[in-house]
Amino acid sequence: MANINEVAEAAGVSISTVSYALSGKRPVAPDTRRRIEEAVRELGYSPNAGARMLAGSRTQIFALTEPLRKDTHAPTHMSFVLATAVAARRNDYDILLLTDEQAQAGMSRVAANGLVDAILVLDVAPDDARVALARQIATPTVFIGIPDDNEGLVCVDLDFEAAAARAVDLLAAAGHSSIGLVGQTETAYVKSNFPPRVRASVLARAAEQGLEVAYGTTGKKHADRAAARRTAAQLLDGGATALILHCADEAHAAVLAELDTRGMRVPEDVSVISVGASFDLSTLAVPLDSIPLVPEESCDLAVELALEMLGPSRPEPGLRLIPPTYESRGTIAAPPGSRPSGAAAD
Protein backbone atom coordinates (compact mmCIF):
# COMPACT_ATOMS: atom_id res chain seq x y z
CA MET A 1 0.00 0.00 0.00
CA ALA A 2 1.31 3.45 -0.92
CA ASN A 3 2.32 5.90 1.78
CA ILE A 4 1.90 9.66 2.02
CA ASN A 5 5.53 10.25 0.91
CA GLU A 6 4.84 8.49 -2.40
CA VAL A 7 1.67 10.52 -2.92
CA ALA A 8 3.59 13.75 -2.32
CA GLU A 9 6.34 12.71 -4.76
CA ALA A 10 3.85 11.71 -7.47
CA ALA A 11 1.93 15.00 -7.11
CA GLY A 12 5.09 17.09 -6.92
CA VAL A 13 4.20 18.65 -3.58
CA SER A 14 5.30 18.45 0.03
CA ILE A 15 3.98 15.91 2.52
CA SER A 16 2.33 18.70 4.52
CA THR A 17 0.46 19.88 1.41
CA VAL A 18 -0.92 16.37 0.89
CA SER A 19 -2.01 16.33 4.53
CA TYR A 20 -3.71 19.72 4.19
CA ALA A 21 -5.52 18.64 1.02
CA LEU A 22 -6.84 15.43 2.56
CA SER A 23 -7.79 16.88 5.93
CA GLY A 24 -9.14 20.22 4.72
CA LYS A 25 -7.25 21.96 7.50
CA ARG A 26 -5.84 24.59 5.14
CA PRO A 27 -6.85 25.79 1.68
CA VAL A 28 -5.03 24.19 -1.26
CA ALA A 29 -5.01 25.52 -4.84
CA PRO A 30 -7.49 23.68 -7.11
CA ASP A 31 -4.78 22.50 -9.52
CA THR A 32 -2.64 21.23 -6.65
CA ARG A 33 -5.64 19.45 -5.08
CA ARG A 34 -6.44 17.83 -8.44
CA ARG A 35 -2.86 16.47 -8.75
CA ILE A 36 -2.99 15.12 -5.21
CA GLU A 37 -6.36 13.45 -5.76
CA GLU A 38 -5.11 11.84 -8.98
CA ALA A 39 -2.02 10.54 -7.17
CA VAL A 40 -4.18 9.16 -4.36
CA ARG A 41 -6.39 7.29 -6.85
CA GLU A 42 -3.52 5.96 -8.95
CA LEU A 43 -1.48 4.78 -5.97
CA GLY A 44 -4.47 3.50 -3.98
CA TYR A 45 -3.45 5.53 -0.95
CA SER A 46 -5.61 5.43 2.18
CA PRO A 47 -4.56 7.31 5.32
CA ASN A 48 -4.58 5.14 8.43
CA ALA A 49 -7.03 5.76 11.24
CA GLY A 50 -4.41 7.33 13.48
CA ALA A 51 -3.47 9.86 10.81
CA ARG A 52 -7.09 10.70 10.15
CA MET A 53 -7.71 11.28 13.84
CA LEU A 54 -4.68 13.56 14.07
CA ALA A 55 -5.97 15.44 11.05
CA GLY A 56 -9.39 15.79 12.69
CA SER A 57 -11.25 13.92 9.94
CA ARG A 58 -13.44 10.84 10.18
CA THR A 59 -12.14 7.34 10.80
CA GLN A 60 -14.88 5.72 8.64
CA ILE A 61 -15.39 3.21 11.44
CA PHE A 62 -18.41 2.57 13.65
CA ALA A 63 -18.12 0.57 16.86
CA LEU A 64 -20.81 -2.04 17.41
CA THR A 65 -21.03 -3.06 21.05
CA GLU A 66 -22.54 -6.55 21.29
CA PRO A 67 -21.63 -8.33 24.56
CA LEU A 68 -21.33 -12.07 24.02
CA ARG A 69 -22.50 -13.87 27.14
CA LYS A 70 -23.07 -17.55 27.85
CA ASP A 71 -26.81 -17.04 27.46
CA THR A 72 -26.52 -15.12 24.16
CA HIS A 73 -28.62 -16.60 21.36
CA ALA A 74 -25.90 -16.38 18.72
CA PRO A 75 -28.03 -16.79 15.54
CA THR A 76 -30.34 -13.91 16.47
CA HIS A 77 -27.56 -11.60 17.58
CA MET A 78 -25.32 -12.37 14.61
CA SER A 79 -28.17 -11.52 12.23
CA PHE A 80 -28.11 -7.99 13.70
CA VAL A 81 -24.33 -7.80 13.53
CA LEU A 82 -24.44 -8.77 9.84
CA ALA A 83 -27.25 -6.35 9.05
CA THR A 84 -25.34 -3.52 10.75
CA ALA A 85 -22.12 -4.35 8.91
CA VAL A 86 -23.91 -4.40 5.55
CA ALA A 87 -25.63 -1.07 6.24
CA ALA A 88 -22.34 0.49 7.34
CA ARG A 89 -20.44 -0.83 4.33
CA ARG A 90 -23.11 0.59 2.04
CA ASN A 91 -22.12 3.99 3.46
CA ASP A 92 -18.35 3.36 3.18
CA TYR A 93 -18.00 2.49 6.86
CA ASP A 94 -16.44 -0.53 8.55
CA ILE A 95 -17.52 -2.06 11.85
CA LEU A 96 -15.36 -2.55 14.93
CA LEU A 97 -17.12 -5.29 16.91
CA LEU A 98 -16.86 -4.95 20.70
CA THR A 99 -17.76 -8.21 22.41
CA ASP A 100 -16.68 -7.49 26.01
CA GLU A 101 -19.14 -9.14 28.40
CA GLN A 102 -18.81 -5.98 30.49
CA ALA A 103 -20.09 -3.99 27.54
CA GLN A 104 -19.34 -0.51 28.85
CA ALA A 105 -15.60 -1.31 29.06
CA GLY A 106 -15.09 -1.61 25.31
CA MET A 107 -17.41 1.29 24.63
CA SER A 108 -15.50 3.52 27.03
CA ARG A 109 -12.18 2.47 25.48
CA VAL A 110 -13.03 3.40 21.88
CA ALA A 111 -14.66 6.65 22.96
CA ALA A 112 -11.64 7.70 25.01
CA ASN A 113 -9.22 6.94 22.18
CA GLY A 114 -11.31 8.46 19.39
CA LEU A 115 -11.07 5.24 17.41
CA VAL A 116 -14.55 5.48 15.88
CA ASP A 117 -16.96 8.07 14.55
CA ALA A 118 -20.04 6.66 16.29
CA ILE A 119 -21.15 3.77 18.47
CA LEU A 120 -24.10 1.45 17.81
CA VAL A 121 -25.44 -0.44 20.83
CA LEU A 122 -26.94 -3.95 20.54
CA ASP A 123 -28.37 -6.40 23.08
CA VAL A 124 -29.85 -3.60 25.14
CA ALA A 125 -30.81 -4.50 28.71
CA PRO A 126 -33.67 -2.82 30.60
CA ASP A 127 -31.16 -1.30 33.06
CA ASP A 128 -28.26 -1.13 30.60
CA ALA A 129 -25.00 0.25 32.05
CA ARG A 130 -24.15 1.75 28.65
CA VAL A 131 -26.93 4.32 29.04
CA ALA A 132 -25.02 6.42 31.58
CA LEU A 133 -21.84 6.14 29.52
CA ALA A 134 -23.61 7.27 26.34
CA ARG A 135 -24.63 10.45 28.14
CA GLN A 136 -21.06 11.13 29.25
CA ILE A 137 -19.05 10.58 26.07
CA ALA A 138 -18.84 12.89 23.08
CA THR A 139 -19.00 10.03 20.55
CA PRO A 140 -22.47 9.89 18.92
CA THR A 141 -24.33 6.79 20.09
CA VAL A 142 -27.42 5.00 18.74
CA PHE A 143 -29.21 2.25 20.67
CA ILE A 144 -30.77 -0.60 18.67
CA GLY A 145 -33.22 -1.45 21.42
CA ILE A 146 -34.89 0.56 24.16
CA PRO A 147 -33.62 0.65 27.76
CA ASP A 148 -36.06 1.59 30.50
CA ASP A 149 -34.19 4.87 31.08
CA ASN A 150 -34.03 6.26 27.53
CA GLU A 151 -34.41 10.00 28.09
CA GLY A 152 -32.08 11.98 25.84
CA LEU A 153 -31.00 8.92 23.84
CA VAL A 154 -31.46 8.05 20.18
CA CYS A 155 -33.11 4.60 20.08
CA VAL A 156 -34.32 2.42 17.21
CA ASP A 157 -36.46 -0.70 17.48
CA LEU A 158 -39.45 -2.60 16.22
CA ASP A 159 -42.63 -1.40 17.91
CA PHE A 160 -42.88 -4.62 19.92
CA GLU A 161 -45.84 -3.30 21.90
CA ALA A 162 -47.84 -2.73 18.72
CA ALA A 163 -46.72 -6.08 17.29
CA ALA A 164 -47.87 -7.98 20.38
CA ALA A 165 -51.17 -6.10 20.53
CA ARG A 166 -51.79 -6.85 16.84
CA ALA A 167 -51.30 -10.57 17.45
CA VAL A 168 -53.87 -10.52 20.26
CA ASP A 169 -56.30 -8.55 18.09
CA LEU A 170 -55.99 -11.07 15.23
CA LEU A 171 -56.75 -13.97 17.54
CA ALA A 172 -59.62 -12.13 19.21
CA ALA A 173 -61.11 -11.29 15.81
CA ALA A 174 -60.98 -14.98 14.92
CA GLY A 175 -63.07 -15.77 18.01
CA HIS A 176 -60.46 -17.00 20.50
CA SER A 177 -61.10 -16.25 24.15
CA SER A 178 -58.18 -18.15 25.70
CA ILE A 179 -54.63 -17.46 24.52
CA GLY A 180 -51.26 -18.85 25.58
CA LEU A 181 -47.96 -16.94 25.24
CA VAL A 182 -44.85 -19.08 24.80
CA GLY A 183 -42.15 -16.63 25.81
CA GLN A 184 -38.37 -16.33 25.79
CA THR A 185 -35.93 -17.91 28.24
CA GLU A 186 -36.10 -16.88 31.88
CA THR A 187 -32.85 -14.91 31.58
CA ALA A 188 -34.14 -12.89 28.63
CA TYR A 189 -36.71 -11.17 30.82
CA VAL A 190 -33.89 -9.78 32.95
CA LYS A 191 -31.15 -9.07 30.42
CA SER A 192 -33.07 -8.07 27.27
CA ASN A 193 -35.37 -5.12 26.77
CA PHE A 194 -37.93 -6.52 24.33
CA PRO A 195 -39.26 -9.74 25.97
CA PRO A 196 -40.80 -7.85 28.92
CA ARG A 197 -42.32 -5.36 26.48
CA VAL A 198 -43.98 -8.13 24.44
CA ARG A 199 -45.27 -9.90 27.52
CA ALA A 200 -46.67 -6.71 29.03
CA SER A 201 -48.38 -5.76 25.78
CA VAL A 202 -49.96 -9.20 25.31
CA LEU A 203 -51.30 -9.18 28.86
CA ALA A 204 -52.59 -5.61 28.59
CA ARG A 205 -54.31 -6.09 25.22
CA ALA A 206 -55.86 -9.39 26.30
CA ALA A 207 -57.30 -7.64 29.35
CA GLU A 208 -58.73 -4.89 27.13
CA GLN A 209 -60.30 -7.52 24.87
CA GLY A 210 -61.65 -9.50 27.81
CA LEU A 211 -59.59 -12.57 26.94
CA GLU A 212 -57.99 -15.12 29.20
CA VAL A 213 -54.22 -15.32 28.76
CA ALA A 214 -51.57 -17.57 30.27
CA TYR A 215 -47.84 -17.29 29.86
CA GLY A 216 -44.75 -19.46 30.22
CA THR A 217 -41.03 -19.24 29.49
CA THR A 218 -38.92 -21.68 27.49
CA GLY A 219 -36.55 -22.63 30.28
CA LYS A 220 -33.06 -21.43 31.04
CA LYS A 221 -31.41 -22.16 27.68
CA HIS A 222 -32.46 -21.28 24.15
CA ALA A 223 -31.93 -24.85 22.94
CA ASP A 224 -34.03 -26.41 25.73
CA ARG A 225 -36.66 -28.00 23.49
CA ALA A 226 -38.08 -30.04 26.36
CA ALA A 227 -38.84 -26.88 28.35
CA ALA A 228 -40.56 -25.31 25.34
CA ARG A 229 -42.70 -28.42 24.88
CA ARG A 230 -43.64 -28.45 28.57
CA THR A 231 -44.73 -24.84 28.41
CA ALA A 232 -46.82 -25.44 25.29
CA ALA A 233 -48.38 -28.51 26.91
CA GLN A 234 -49.29 -26.58 30.06
CA LEU A 235 -50.90 -23.78 28.07
CA LEU A 236 -52.91 -26.18 25.94
CA ASP A 237 -53.97 -28.27 28.94
CA GLY A 238 -55.05 -25.01 30.57
CA GLY A 239 -57.54 -24.39 27.79
CA ALA A 240 -55.66 -22.19 25.31
CA THR A 241 -57.06 -22.47 21.79
CA ALA A 242 -54.39 -20.20 20.31
CA LEU A 243 -50.68 -19.69 20.92
CA ILE A 244 -48.49 -16.64 20.47
CA LEU A 245 -44.85 -17.65 20.08
CA HIS A 246 -42.21 -15.13 21.09
CA CYS A 247 -39.16 -17.35 21.40
CA ALA A 248 -36.13 -18.72 19.56
CA ASP A 249 -36.27 -20.89 16.46
CA GLU A 250 -35.57 -24.06 18.47
CA ALA A 251 -38.54 -23.31 20.73
CA HIS A 252 -40.82 -22.71 17.71
CA ALA A 253 -39.86 -26.14 16.37
CA ALA A 254 -40.40 -27.72 19.80
CA VAL A 255 -43.92 -26.26 20.14
CA LEU A 256 -44.89 -27.55 16.71
CA ALA A 257 -43.47 -30.96 17.65
CA GLU A 258 -45.67 -30.99 20.77
CA LEU A 259 -48.74 -30.18 18.68
CA ASP A 260 -47.84 -32.96 16.25
CA THR A 261 -47.42 -35.46 19.08
CA ARG A 262 -50.89 -34.53 20.32
CA GLY A 263 -52.35 -34.92 16.84
CA MET A 264 -53.34 -31.24 16.81
CA ARG A 265 -53.48 -29.52 13.43
CA VAL A 266 -52.72 -25.87 12.74
CA PRO A 267 -55.06 -23.99 12.43
CA GLU A 268 -57.90 -26.53 12.53
CA ASP A 269 -57.30 -27.48 16.18
CA VAL A 270 -55.15 -24.61 17.40
CA SER A 271 -54.18 -21.23 15.94
CA VAL A 272 -50.56 -20.12 16.13
CA ILE A 273 -48.85 -16.80 15.38
CA SER A 274 -45.20 -15.82 15.81
CA VAL A 275 -44.22 -12.38 17.11
CA GLY A 276 -40.77 -10.81 16.81
CA ALA A 277 -39.02 -13.67 15.02
CA SER A 278 -35.90 -12.67 13.07
CA PHE A 279 -35.34 -16.08 11.47
CA ASP A 280 -36.85 -17.75 8.40
CA LEU A 281 -40.20 -19.23 9.41
CA SER A 282 -40.45 -21.16 6.14
CA THR A 283 -37.98 -23.69 7.58
CA LEU A 284 -40.49 -24.79 10.24
CA ALA A 285 -42.66 -27.88 9.89
CA VAL A 286 -45.61 -25.48 9.62
CA PRO A 287 -44.86 -21.99 8.22
CA LEU A 288 -46.61 -19.72 10.69
CA ASP A 289 -48.43 -16.42 10.56
CA SER A 290 -45.90 -13.86 11.70
CA ILE A 291 -45.30 -10.30 12.82
CA PRO A 292 -41.54 -10.43 12.28
CA LEU A 293 -38.55 -8.53 13.56
CA VAL A 294 -36.49 -7.61 10.48
CA PRO A 295 -32.86 -6.86 11.47
CA GLU A 296 -32.21 -4.89 8.28
CA GLU A 297 -34.95 -2.38 9.10
CA SER A 298 -33.58 -1.55 12.55
CA CYS A 299 -29.92 -1.58 11.53
CA ASP A 300 -30.38 0.48 8.37
CA LEU A 301 -32.18 3.15 10.36
CA ALA A 302 -29.58 3.07 13.15
CA VAL A 303 -26.73 3.62 10.66
CA GLU A 304 -28.67 6.45 8.98
CA LEU A 305 -29.13 8.15 12.35
CA ALA A 306 -25.46 7.67 13.25
CA LEU A 307 -24.47 9.39 10.00
CA GLU A 308 -26.91 12.23 10.69
CA MET A 309 -25.37 12.69 14.14
CA LEU A 310 -22.03 13.36 12.46
CA GLY A 311 -23.50 16.17 10.39
CA PRO A 312 -24.36 19.78 11.22
CA SER A 313 -27.99 19.06 12.12
CA ARG A 314 -28.08 16.26 14.70
CA PRO A 315 -31.32 14.27 14.99
CA GLU A 316 -33.46 14.94 18.04
CA PRO A 317 -33.18 12.39 20.84
CA GLY A 318 -36.11 10.01 21.12
CA LEU A 319 -37.53 6.65 20.08
CA ARG A 320 -37.80 5.62 16.45
CA LEU A 321 -40.27 2.73 16.47
CA ILE A 322 -40.66 0.69 13.29
CA PRO A 323 -44.33 -0.16 12.58
CA PRO A 324 -44.96 -3.92 12.60
CA THR A 325 -46.16 -5.81 9.54
CA TYR A 326 -48.35 -8.90 9.51
CA GLU A 327 -47.49 -11.84 7.27
CA SER A 328 -50.41 -14.25 6.89
CA ARG A 329 -49.73 -17.90 6.11
CA GLY A 330 -53.11 -19.28 7.12
CA THR A 331 -52.37 -20.43 10.67
CA ILE A 332 -55.11 -18.43 12.39
CA ALA A 333 -58.72 -19.65 12.29
CA ALA A 334 -61.77 -19.74 14.53
CA PRO A 335 -61.49 -22.10 17.50
CA PRO A 336 -63.02 -25.55 16.82
CA GLY A 337 -65.89 -25.09 19.26
CA SER A 338 -67.12 -21.94 17.53
CA ARG A 339 -67.41 -23.45 14.05
CA PRO A 340 -70.52 -25.27 12.83
CA SER A 341 -70.19 -29.03 12.95
CA GLY A 342 -68.15 -30.25 9.99
CA ALA A 343 -67.01 -26.75 8.98
CA ALA A 344 -63.41 -26.37 7.89
CA ALA A 345 -61.09 -23.58 8.93
CA ASP A 346 -60.78 -20.68 6.53
PDB file of N, CA, C and O in Angstrom, residues 108-139:
ATOM      1  N   SER A 108     -16.264   2.433  26.420  1.00  0.00           N
ATOM      2  CA  SER A 108     -15.495   3.515  27.029  1.00  0.00           C
ATOM      3  C   SER A 108     -14.120   3.626  26.385  1.00  0.00           C
ATOM      4  O   SER A 108     -13.618   4.726  26.146  1.00  0.00           O
ATOM      5  N   ARG A 109     -13.524   2.489  26.051  1.00  0.00           N
ATOM      6  CA  ARG A 109     -12.183   2.468  25.475  1.00  0.00           C
ATOM      7  C   ARG A 109     -12.143   3.160  24.112  1.00  0.00           C
ATOM      8  O   ARG A 109     -11.287   4.015  23.863  1.00  0.00           O
ATOM      9  N   VAL A 110     -13.074   2.814  23.224  1.00  0.00           N
ATOM     10  CA  VAL A 110     -13.026   3.400  21.882  1.00  0.00           C
ATOM     11  C   VAL A 110     -13.407   4.875  21.914  1.00  0.00           C
ATOM     12  O   VAL A 110     -12.920   5.667  21.105  1.00  0.00           O
ATOM     13  N   ALA A 111     -14.277   5.240  22.849  1.00  0.00           N
ATOM     14  CA  ALA A 111     -14.660   6.648  22.958  1.00  0.00           C
ATOM     15  C   ALA A 111     -13.485   7.484  23.465  1.00  0.00           C
ATOM     16  O   ALA A 111     -13.230   8.582  22.963  1.00  0.00           O
ATOM     17  N   ALA A 112     -12.759   6.957  24.435  1.00  0.00           N
ATOM     18  CA  ALA A 112     -11.642   7.698  25.014  1.00  0.00           C
ATOM     19  C   ALA A 112     -10.508   7.888  24.013  1.00  0.00           C
ATOM     20  O   ALA A 112      -9.825   8.912  24.008  1.00  0.00           O
ATOM     21  N   ASN A 113     -10.323   6.890  23.132  1.00  0.00           N
ATOM     22  CA  ASN A 113      -9.219   6.939  22.175  1.00  0.00           C
ATOM     23  C   ASN A 113      -9.601   7.541  20.832  1.00  0.00           C
ATOM     24  O   ASN A 113      -8.753   7.675  19.956  1.00  0.00           O
ATOM     25  N   GLY A 114     -10.872   7.881  20.655  1.00  0.00           N
ATOM     26  CA  GLY A 114     -11.309   8.457  19.393  1.00  0.00           C
ATOM     27  C   GLY A 114     -11.139   7.524  18.213  1.00  0.00           C
ATOM     28  O   GLY A 114     -10.878   7.955  17.085  1.00  0.00           O
ATOM     29  N   LEU A 115     -11.309   6.222  18.461  1.00  0.00           N
ATOM     30  CA  LEU A 115     -11.074   5.238  17.409  1.00  0.00           C
ATOM     31  C   LEU A 115     -12.198   5.153  16.391  1.00  0.00           C
ATOM     32  O   LEU A 115     -12.008   4.619  15.302  1.00  0.00           O
ATOM     33  N   VAL A 116     -13.387   5.637  16.758  1.00  0.00           N
ATOM     34  CA  VAL A 116     -14.546   5.476  15.878  1.00  0.00           C
ATOM     35  C   VAL A 116     -15.314   6.787  15.776  1.00  0.00           C
ATOM     36  O   VAL A 116     -15.169   7.680  16.605  1.00  0.00           O
ATOM     37  N   ASP A 117     -16.144   6.868  14.743  1.00  0.00           N
ATOM     38  CA  ASP A 117     -16.956   8.066  14.554  1.00  0.00           C
ATOM     39  C   ASP A 117     -18.258   8.011  15.342  1.00  0.00           C
ATOM     40  O   ASP A 117     -18.813   9.047  15.714  1.00  0.00           O
ATOM     41  N   ALA A 118     -18.778   6.812  15.557  1.00  0.00           N
ATOM     42  CA  ALA A 118     -20.039   6.658  16.295  1.00  0.00           C
ATOM     43  C   ALA A 118     -20.096   5.251  16.870  1.00  0.00           C
ATOM     44  O   ALA A 118     -19.343   4.358  16.453  1.00  0.00           O
ATOM     45  N   ILE A 119     -20.992   5.066  17.811  1.00  0.00           N
ATOM     46  CA  ILE A 119     -21.152   3.768  18.468  1.00  0.00           C
ATOM     47  C   ILE A 119     -22.599   3.314  18.327  1.00  0.00           C
ATOM     48  O   ILE A 119     -23.533   4.084  18.576  1.00  0.00           O
ATOM     49  N   LEU A 120     -22.774   2.059  17.920  1.00  0.00           N
ATOM     50  CA  LEU A 120     -24.096   1.447  17.814  1.00  0.00           C
ATOM     51  C   LEU A 120     -24.198   0.386  18.914  1.00  0.00           C
ATOM     52  O   LEU A 120     -23.283  -0.421  19.088  1.00  0.00           O
ATOM     53  N   VAL A 121     -25.299   0.399  19.639  1.00  0.00           N
ATOM     54  CA  VAL A 121     -25.444  -0.444  20.832  1.00  0.00           C
ATOM     55  C   VAL A 121     -26.481  -1.533  20.578  1.00  0.00           C
ATOM     56  O   VAL A 121     -27.651  -1.243  20.298  1.00  0.00           O
ATOM     57  N   LEU A 122     -26.049  -2.790  20.687  1.00  0.00           N
ATOM     58  CA  LEU A 122     -26.939  -3.946  20.540  1.00  0.00           C
ATOM     59  C   LEU A 122     -27.125  -4.662  21.878  1.00  0.00           C
ATOM     60  O   LEU A 122     -26.410  -4.394  22.839  1.00  0.00           O
ATOM     61  N   ASP A 123     -28.085  -5.597  21.887  1.00  0.00           N
ATOM     62  CA  ASP A 123     -28.375  -6.403  23.077  1.00  0.00           C
ATOM     63  C   ASP A 123     -28.609  -5.499  24.283  1.00  0.00           C
ATOM     64  O   ASP A 123     -27.953  -5.602  25.314  1.00  0.00           O
ATOM     65  N   VAL A 124     -29.560  -4.611  24.124  1.00  0.00           N
ATOM     66  CA  VAL A 124     -29.846  -3.596  25.140  1.00  0.00           C
ATOM     67  C   VAL A 124     -30.633  -4.211  26.300  1.00  0.00           C
ATOM     68  O   VAL A 124     -31.663  -4.853  26.094  1.00  0.00           O
ATOM     69  N   ALA A 125     -30.144  -4.010  27.501  1.00  0.00           N
ATOM     70  CA  ALA A 125     -30.815  -4.500  28.707  1.00  0.00           C
ATOM     71  C   ALA A 125     -31.752  -3.428  29.251  1.00  0.00           C
ATOM     72  O   ALA A 125     -31.577  -2.234  28.968  1.00  0.00           O
ATOM     73  N   PRO A 126     -32.775  -3.817  30.023  1.00  0.00           N
ATOM     74  CA  PRO A 126     -33.675  -2.819  30.604  1.00  0.00           C
ATOM     75  C   PRO A 126     -32.934  -1.774  31.432  1.00  0.00           C
ATOM     76  O   PRO A 126     -33.250  -0.580  31.356  1.00  0.00           O
ATOM     77  N   ASP A 127     -31.938  -2.218  32.217  1.00  0.00           N
ATOM     78  CA  ASP A 127     -31.164  -1.295  33.056  1.00  0.00           C
ATOM     79  C   ASP A 127     -29.727  -1.215  32.547  1.00  0.00           C
ATOM     80  O   ASP A 127     -28.782  -1.293  33.314  1.00  0.00           O
ATOM     81  N   ASP A 128     -29.551  -1.031  31.270  1.00  0.00           N
ATOM     82  CA  ASP A 128     -28.257  -1.129  30.597  1.00  0.00           C
ATOM     83  C   ASP A 128     -27.241  -0.116  31.139  1.00  0.00           C
ATOM     84  O   ASP A 128     -27.510   1.087  31.192  1.00  0.00           O
ATOM     85  N   ALA A 129     -26.050  -0.616  31.516  1.00  0.00           N
ATOM     86  CA  ALA A 129     -25.003   0.250  32.055  1.00  0.00           C
ATOM     87  C   ALA A 129     -24.449   1.196  30.999  1.00  0.00           C
ATOM     88  O   ALA A 129     -23.828   2.212  31.338  1.00  0.00           O
ATOM     89  N   ARG A 130     -24.668   0.891  29.718  1.00  0.00           N
ATOM     90  CA  ARG A 130     -24.148   1.746  28.652  1.00  0.00           C
ATOM     91  C   ARG A 130     -24.945   3.034  28.490  1.00  0.00           C
ATOM     92  O   ARG A 130     -24.501   3.960  27.813  1.00  0.00           O
ATOM     93  N   VAL A 131     -26.110   3.106  29.119  1.00  0.00           N
ATOM     94  CA  VAL A 131     -26.929   4.318  29.040  1.00  0.00           C
ATOM     95  C   VAL A 131     -26.198   5.500  29.673  1.00  0.00           C
ATOM     96  O   VAL A 131     -26.066   6.573  29.068  1.00  0.00           O
ATOM     97  N   ALA A 132     -25.721   5.327  30.887  1.00  0.00           N
ATOM     98  CA  ALA A 132     -25.020   6.419  31.577  1.00  0.00           C
ATOM     99  C   ALA A 132     -23.771   6.826  30.817  1.00  0.00           C
ATOM    100  O   ALA A 132     -23.456   8.016  30.699  1.00  0.00           O
ATOM    101  N   LEU A 133     -23.062   5.837  30.268  1.00  0.00           N
ATOM    102  CA  LEU A 133     -21.842   6.135  29.524  1.00  0.00           C
ATOM    103  C   LEU A 133     -22.146   6.920  28.251  1.00  0.00           C
ATOM    104  O   LEU A 133     -21.419   7.855  27.900  1.00  0.00           O
ATOM    105  N   ALA A 134     -23.229   6.563  27.572  1.00  0.00           N
ATOM    106  CA  ALA A 134     -23.609   7.267  26.336  1.00  0.00           C
ATOM    107  C   ALA A 134     -23.868   8.741  26.605  1.00  0.00           C
ATOM    108  O   ALA A 134     -23.632   9.590  25.734  1.00  0.00           O
ATOM    109  N   ARG A 135     -24.344   9.054  27.794  1.00  0.00           N
ATOM    110  CA  ARG A 135     -24.626  10.451  28.140  1.00  0.00           C
ATOM    111  C   ARG A 135     -23.353  11.222  28.508  1.00  0.00           C
ATOM    112  O   ARG A 135     -23.358  12.439  28.490  1.00  0.00           O
ATOM    113  N   GLN A 136     -22.298  10.486  28.814  1.00  0.00           N
ATOM    114  CA  GLN A 136     -21.062  11.131  29.251  1.00  0.00           C
ATOM    115  C   GLN A 136     -20.085  11.381  28.111  1.00  0.00           C
ATOM    116  O   GLN A 136     -19.346  12.356  28.129  1.00  0.00           O
ATOM    117  N   ILE A 137     -20.062  10.494  27.130  1.00  0.00           N
ATOM    118  CA  ILE A 137     -19.048  10.580  26.073  1.00  0.00           C
ATOM    119  C   ILE A 137     -19.507  11.509  24.956  1.00  0.00           C
ATOM    120  O   ILE A 137     -20.698  11.755  24.770  1.00  0.00           O
ATOM    121  N   ALA A 138     -18.533  12.003  24.197  1.00  0.00           N
ATOM    122  CA  ALA A 138     -18.842  12.887  23.076  1.00  0.00           C
ATOM    123  C   ALA A 138     -19.160  12.105  21.808  1.00  0.00           C
ATOM    124  O   ALA A 138     -19.780  12.647  20.878  1.00  0.00           O
ATOM    125  N   THR A 139     -18.773  10.846  21.751  1.00  0.00           N
ATOM    126  CA  THR A 139     -19.000  10.029  20.554  1.00  0.00           C
ATOM    127  C   THR A 139     -20.488   9.790  20.358  1.00  0.00           C
ATOM    128  O   THR A 139     -21.162   9.292  21.267  1.00  0.00           O
TER     129      THR A 139
END
